[in-house]
């Protein structure tokens, strides 16, 4: 079973600053990694898939990078609506089993 | 637009059963794998189960295997999760979600559209 570990657990920043969230996999997932955003009381929203591809409608300030076991989600300049919880996610090849990181809360400083 | 509308949550006693549903619209439901993901109060996301586009392949998380059953009715564009032998630790918001791509084999690696969630509370 592949375990995803995110860091930090909480990130306190101000609007306009750059945010960086890390996700480390316990074994290689090649580039099959996604990032989701979840706001309070809402369902998760797919932001990034295949480690670096933005999903439809996702602003360009969101970017993803990495491969193998180490991945990063970057928000270049924080907007007020970006303060939320972010999760990374992977799927094992076969049998298909999905797992999520424990989440990173991005809060306003 | 693509939409997943959930129903069927509620309060149930430990050991009892409950079925939650997820109605799909705005896309060709029968072409996509579908999933259930849950979130316990104040906790992170946990994958529960997945079903292939035609219902022939089903996979479950270890914590629900043998107790929960995922199914679908493509004629009704509806996904189901039958939950038996419920435990207090099954208390969560349950989300249905759609595969991002229908061209990625039986299951895609990602989920691109999510329902709003339905709350299941297991308590005596």
mmCIF file of C-alpha atoms in Angstrom:
data_model
loop_
_atom_site.group_PDB
_atom_site.id
_atom_site.type_symbol
_atom_site.label_atom_id
_atom_site.label_comp_id
_atom_site.label_asym_id
_atom_site.label_seq_id
_atom_site.Cartn_x
_atom_site.Cartn_y
_atom_site.Cartn_z
ATOM 1 C CA UNK A 1 0.000 0.000 0.000
ATOM 2 C CA UNK A 2 1.342 3.406 -0.999
ATOM 3 C CA UNK A 3 1.247 6.010 1.753
ATOM 4 C CA UNK A 4 1.243 9.718 0.916
ATOM 5 C CA UNK A 5 2.704 12.121 3.477
ATOM 6 C CA UNK A 6 2.042 15.837 3.129
ATOM 7 C CA UNK A 7 3.967 18.705 4.661
ATOM 8 C CA UNK A 8 3.432 21.006 6.346
ATOM 9 C CA UNK A 9 0.192 20.143 8.132
ATOM 10 C CA UNK A 10 -0.653 23.839 8.356
ATOM 11 C CA UNK A 11 0.690 26.749 6.336
ATOM 12 C CA UNK A 12 0.044 30.328 7.471
ATOM 13 C CA UNK A 13 0.520 32.927 4.759
ATOM 14 C CA UNK A 14 -0.864 36.269 3.605
ATOM 15 C CA UNK A 15 -2.644 37.085 0.334
ATOM 16 C CA UNK A 16 -0.111 37.755 -2.408
ATOM 17 C CA UNK A 17 2.478 35.389 -0.958
ATOM 18 C CA UNK A 18 3.679 32.169 -2.580
ATOM 19 C CA UNK A 19 2.512 28.848 -1.137
ATOM 20 C CA UNK A 20 4.326 25.542 -1.470
ATOM 21 C CA UNK A 21 2.851 22.224 -0.316
ATOM 22 C CA UNK A 22 4.784 18.967 -0.483
ATOM 23 C CA UNK A 23 3.623 15.381 -0.900
ATOM 24 C CA UNK A 24 5.922 12.401 -0.525
ATOM 25 C CA UNK A 25 4.946 8.873 -1.603
ATOM 26 C CA UNK A 26 6.244 5.773 0.185
ATOM 27 C CA UNK A 27 7.136 4.303 -3.209
ATOM 28 C CA UNK A 28 7.234 5.614 -6.738
ATOM 29 C CA UNK A 29 3.945 6.621 -8.333
ATOM 30 C CA UNK A 30 5.745 7.822 -11.511
ATOM 31 C CA UNK A 31 3.687 10.945 -12.313
ATOM 32 C CA UNK A 32 0.251 9.588 -11.389
ATOM 33 C CA UNK A 33 -0.494 12.125 -8.702
ATOM 34 C CA UNK A 34 -3.307 14.624 -8.252
ATOM 35 C CA UNK A 35 -3.995 17.615 -6.043
ATOM 36 C CA UNK A 36 -7.427 18.598 -4.717
ATOM 37 C CA UNK A 37 -8.690 21.701 -2.951
ATOM 38 C CA UNK A 38 -11.433 21.492 -0.334
ATOM 39 C CA UNK A 39 -13.170 24.444 1.277
ATOM 40 C CA UNK A 40 -15.271 24.102 4.461
ATOM 41 C CA UNK A 41 -18.604 22.421 3.802
ATOM 42 C CA UNK A 42 -17.741 21.722 0.174
ATOM 43 C CA UNK A 43 -16.688 18.713 -1.855
ATOM 44 C CA UNK A 44 -13.095 18.399 -3.022
ATOM 45 C CA UNK A 45 -12.177 20.011 -6.330
ATOM 46 C CA UNK A 46 -9.608 18.534 -8.714
ATOM 47 C CA UNK A 47 -6.814 21.058 -9.322
ATOM 48 C CA UNK A 48 -3.881 19.141 -10.801
ATOM 49 C CA UNK A 49 -3.575 15.674 -12.368
ATOM 50 C CA UNK A 50 -0.624 13.722 -13.742
ATOM 51 C CA UNK A 51 1.494 15.758 -11.307
ATOM 52 C CA UNK A 52 1.559 18.918 -13.424
ATOM 53 C CA UNK A 53 -1.567 19.269 -15.574
ATOM 54 C CA UNK A 54 -4.142 21.804 -14.487
ATOM 55 C CA UNK A 55 -7.751 20.607 -14.519
ATOM 56 C CA UNK A 56 -10.350 22.501 -16.507
ATOM 57 C CA UNK A 57 -10.984 25.984 -15.176
ATOM 58 C CA UNK A 58 -8.123 26.016 -12.670
ATOM 59 C CA UNK A 59 -6.291 29.348 -12.578
ATOM 60 C CA UNK A 60 -2.715 29.519 -13.853
ATOM 61 C CA UNK A 61 -1.410 30.540 -10.417
ATOM 62 C CA UNK A 62 -1.758 26.862 -9.430
ATOM 63 C CA UNK A 63 1.039 24.594 -10.611
ATOM 64 C CA UNK A 64 2.285 21.126 -9.803
ATOM 65 C CA UNK A 65 5.652 19.479 -10.191
ATOM 66 C CA UNK A 66 7.544 16.345 -9.314
ATOM 67 C CA UNK A 67 7.790 12.697 -10.223
ATOM 68 C CA UNK A 68 8.591 9.409 -8.562
ATOM 69 C CA UNK A 69 8.115 9.993 -4.842
ATOM 70 C CA UNK A 70 8.347 13.774 -4.344
ATOM 71 C CA UNK A 71 5.725 16.237 -5.513
ATOM 72 C CA UNK A 72 4.934 19.906 -4.966
ATOM 73 C CA UNK A 73 1.852 22.072 -5.340
ATOM 74 C CA UNK A 74 2.666 25.755 -5.761
ATOM 75 C CA UNK A 75 0.295 28.712 -5.648
ATOM 76 C CA UNK A 76 2.267 31.627 -7.071
ATOM 77 C CA UNK A 77 0.360 34.510 -5.496
ATOM 78 C CA UNK A 78 -2.358 33.702 -2.985
ATOM 79 C CA UNK A 79 -5.851 35.022 -3.533
ATOM 80 C CA UNK A 80 -8.344 35.182 -0.637
ATOM 81 C CA UNK A 81 -10.315 32.264 -2.105
ATOM 82 C CA UNK A 82 -7.251 29.988 -2.051
ATOM 83 C CA UNK A 83 -7.301 29.508 1.708
ATOM 84 C CA UNK A 84 -8.512 25.936 2.059
ATOM 85 C CA UNK A 85 -7.293 22.397 2.686
ATOM 86 C CA UNK A 86 -5.226 20.699 -0.021
ATOM 87 C CA UNK A 87 -4.895 16.944 -0.538
ATOM 88 C CA UNK A 88 -2.633 14.901 -2.767
ATOM 89 C CA UNK A 89 -3.950 11.591 -4.158
ATOM 90 C CA UNK A 90 -2.640 8.568 -6.019
ATOM 91 C CA UNK A 91 -3.996 5.297 -7.392
ATOM 92 C CA UNK A 92 -2.059 2.045 -7.315
ATOM 93 C CA UNK A 93 -1.828 0.324 -10.667
ATOM 94 C CA UNK A 94 -3.545 -2.985 -9.951
ATOM 95 C CA UNK A 95 -5.733 -3.719 -8.153
ATOM 96 C CA UNK A 96 -6.793 -0.086 -8.279
ATOM 97 C CA UNK A 97 -6.680 1.368 -4.789
ATOM 98 C CA UNK A 98 -6.808 5.082 -4.160
ATOM 99 C CA UNK A 99 -5.159 6.932 -1.299
ATOM 100 C CA UNK A 100 -4.993 10.521 -0.140
ATOM 101 C CA UNK A 101 -2.470 12.476 1.844
ATOM 102 C CA UNK A 102 -3.582 13.664 5.264
ATOM 103 C CA UNK A 103 -4.155 17.208 4.010
ATOM 104 C CA UNK A 104 -2.485 20.598 4.367
ATOM 105 C CA UNK A 105 -4.499 23.482 5.758
ATOM 106 C CA UNK A 106 -3.603 26.790 4.148
ATOM 107 C CA UNK A 107 -4.713 29.534 6.515
ATOM 108 C CA UNK A 108 -4.597 33.300 6.476
ATOM 109 C CA UNK A 109 -1.789 34.757 8.539
ATOM 110 C CA UNK B 1 -23.741 20.735 -16.851
ATOM 111 C CA UNK B 2 -22.124 17.702 -15.285
ATOM 112 C CA UNK B 3 -23.798 17.017 -11.967
ATOM 113 C CA UNK B 4 -23.928 14.385 -9.250
ATOM 114 C CA UNK B 5 -26.879 14.625 -6.871
ATOM 115 C CA UNK B 6 -26.694 12.554 -3.722
ATOM 116 C CA UNK B 7 -29.426 11.261 -1.432
ATOM 117 C CA UNK B 8 -30.126 8.720 1.252
ATOM 118 C CA UNK B 9 -28.009 9.685 4.236
ATOM 119 C CA UNK B 10 -29.240 9.778 7.804
ATOM 120 C CA UNK B 11 -28.883 8.452 11.329
ATOM 121 C CA UNK B 12 -28.714 4.692 11.776
ATOM 122 C CA UNK B 13 -28.008 2.409 14.730
ATOM 123 C CA UNK B 14 -24.841 0.322 14.889
ATOM 124 C CA UNK B 15 -25.238 -2.994 13.108
ATOM 125 C CA UNK B 16 -27.995 -1.720 10.836
ATOM 126 C CA UNK B 17 -27.951 -1.015 7.092
ATOM 127 C CA UNK B 18 -28.307 2.044 4.903
ATOM 128 C CA UNK B 19 -28.164 2.730 1.173
ATOM 129 C CA UNK B 20 -26.990 5.999 -0.320
ATOM 130 C CA UNK B 21 -27.533 7.019 -3.933
ATOM 131 C CA UNK B 22 -25.918 9.316 -6.460
ATOM 132 C CA UNK B 23 -27.798 10.473 -9.546
ATOM 133 C CA UNK B 24 -25.756 11.590 -12.539
ATOM 134 C CA UNK B 25 -26.567 14.028 -15.319
ATOM 135 C CA UNK B 26 -24.773 16.018 -18.000
ATOM 136 C CA UNK B 27 -22.464 13.223 -19.150
ATOM 137 C CA UNK B 28 -22.652 9.663 -20.488
ATOM 138 C CA UNK B 29 -22.833 7.906 -17.126
ATOM 139 C CA UNK B 30 -22.395 4.435 -18.629
ATOM 140 C CA UNK B 31 -18.939 5.366 -19.981
ATOM 141 C CA UNK B 32 -17.269 6.302 -16.695
ATOM 142 C CA UNK B 33 -15.957 4.539 -13.649
ATOM 143 C CA UNK B 34 -17.425 5.875 -10.420
ATOM 144 C CA UNK B 35 -16.259 6.073 -6.824
ATOM 145 C CA UNK B 36 -17.293 6.633 -3.237
ATOM 146 C CA UNK B 37 -15.005 8.612 -0.923
ATOM 147 C CA UNK B 38 -15.799 9.466 2.680
ATOM 148 C CA UNK B 39 -14.678 12.015 5.222
ATOM 149 C CA UNK B 40 -15.133 11.486 8.945
ATOM 150 C CA UNK B 41 -15.843 14.625 11.012
ATOM 151 C CA UNK B 42 -12.743 16.809 11.116
ATOM 152 C CA UNK B 43 -10.671 14.227 9.247
ATOM 153 C CA UNK B 44 -9.198 13.722 5.797
ATOM 154 C CA UNK B 45 -10.459 11.910 2.723
ATOM 155 C CA UNK B 46 -10.706 8.105 2.618
ATOM 156 C CA UNK B 47 -11.403 6.084 -0.515
ATOM 157 C CA UNK B 48 -14.290 3.650 0.014
ATOM 158 C CA UNK B 49 -15.081 1.852 -3.250
ATOM 159 C CA UNK B 50 -14.923 2.010 -7.035
ATOM 160 C CA UNK B 51 -16.958 0.454 -9.837
ATOM 161 C CA UNK B 52 -16.140 0.185 -13.519
ATOM 162 C CA UNK B 53 -18.259 1.789 -16.227
ATOM 163 C CA UNK B 54 -20.273 -1.394 -16.812
ATOM 164 C CA UNK B 55 -20.386 -2.596 -13.222
ATOM 165 C CA UNK B 56 -18.279 -5.669 -13.883
ATOM 166 C CA UNK B 57 -15.289 -4.616 -11.732
ATOM 167 C CA UNK B 58 -15.594 -3.467 -8.136
ATOM 168 C CA UNK B 59 -12.918 -2.644 -5.583
ATOM 169 C CA UNK B 60 -13.116 -1.714 -1.923
ATOM 170 C CA UNK B 61 -11.055 -0.129 0.783
ATOM 171 C CA UNK B 62 -9.907 -2.500 3.516
ATOM 172 C CA UNK B 63 -12.057 -0.843 6.189
ATOM 173 C CA UNK B 64 -15.333 -1.568 4.365
ATOM 174 C CA UNK B 65 -14.582 -4.781 2.456
ATOM 175 C CA UNK B 66 -17.219 -7.433 3.119
ATOM 176 C CA UNK B 67 -19.674 -4.911 4.614
ATOM 177 C CA UNK B 68 -20.256 -2.368 1.830
ATOM 178 C CA UNK B 69 -21.367 -3.021 -1.757
ATOM 179 C CA UNK B 70 -21.035 -0.575 -4.623
ATOM 180 C CA UNK B 71 -23.389 -0.930 -7.579
ATOM 181 C CA UNK B 72 -24.798 1.047 -10.460
ATOM 182 C CA UNK B 73 -27.853 1.132 -12.698
ATOM 183 C CA UNK B 74 -26.808 2.612 -16.021
ATOM 184 C CA UNK B 75 -30.428 2.687 -17.226
ATOM 185 C CA UNK B 76 -31.204 5.065 -14.349
ATOM 186 C CA UNK B 77 -27.856 6.939 -14.358
ATOM 187 C CA UNK B 78 -27.512 6.137 -10.683
ATOM 188 C CA UNK B 79 -24.706 4.928 -8.416
ATOM 189 C CA UNK B 80 -25.375 3.193 -5.108
ATOM 190 C CA UNK B 81 -23.540 2.298 -1.929
ATOM 191 C CA UNK B 82 -25.179 -0.362 0.229
ATOM 192 C CA UNK B 83 -23.738 -0.205 3.738
ATOM 193 C CA UNK B 84 -24.331 -3.163 6.064
ATOM 194 C CA UNK B 85 -23.176 -3.911 9.613
ATOM 195 C CA UNK B 86 -22.553 -0.235 10.181
ATOM 196 C CA UNK B 87 -20.167 0.859 12.900
ATOM 197 C CA UNK B 88 -19.643 4.135 14.710
ATOM 198 C CA UNK B 89 -16.405 4.618 12.770
ATOM 199 C CA UNK B 90 -18.407 4.660 9.514
ATOM 200 C CA UNK B 91 -19.838 8.022 10.536
ATOM 201 C CA UNK B 92 -18.811 10.405 7.772
ATOM 202 C CA UNK B 93 -19.828 12.519 4.836
ATOM 203 C CA UNK B 94 -19.951 10.219 1.826
ATOM 204 C CA UNK B 95 -19.089 11.678 -1.574
ATOM 205 C CA UNK B 96 -19.669 10.104 -4.949
ATOM 206 C CA UNK B 97 -17.180 11.046 -7.640
ATOM 207 C CA UNK B 98 -16.673 10.468 -11.341
ATOM 208 C CA UNK B 99 -13.590 9.269 -13.179
ATOM 209 C CA UNK B 100 -11.865 12.133 -14.940
ATOM 210 C CA UNK B 101 -11.463 10.220 -18.200
ATOM 211 C CA UNK B 102 -13.334 7.405 -19.900
ATOM 212 C CA UNK B 103 -10.302 6.646 -22.054
ATOM 213 C CA UNK B 104 -7.915 5.592 -19.291
ATOM 214 C CA UNK B 105 -8.829 1.930 -19.169
ATOM 215 C CA UNK B 106 -11.230 0.453 -16.653
ATOM 216 C CA UNK B 107 -10.503 3.173 -14.096
ATOM 217 C CA UNK B 108 -8.879 6.545 -14.372
ATOM 218 C CA UNK B 109 -6.330 7.642 -11.789
ATOM 219 C CA UNK B 110 -8.334 10.715 -10.781
ATOM 220 C CA UNK B 111 -11.808 12.005 -9.892
ATOM 221 C CA UNK B 112 -12.937 15.210 -11.546
ATOM 222 C CA UNK B 113 -16.564 15.757 -10.526
ATOM 223 C CA UNK B 114 -17.863 15.226 -7.013
ATOM 224 C CA UNK B 115 -21.303 15.218 -5.450
ATOM 225 C CA UNK B 116 -22.021 17.588 -2.572
ATOM 226 C CA UNK B 117 -21.895 14.737 -0.073
ATOM 227 C CA UNK B 118 -24.416 12.984 2.136
ATOM 228 C CA UNK B 119 -24.021 12.599 5.880
ATOM 229 C CA UNK B 120 -24.218 9.168 7.485
ATOM 230 C CA UNK B 121 -24.270 9.047 11.285
ATOM 231 C CA UNK B 122 -24.026 5.711 13.058
ATOM 232 C CA UNK B 123 -25.191 6.092 16.621
ATOM 233 C CA UNK B 124 -27.437 4.389 19.139
#
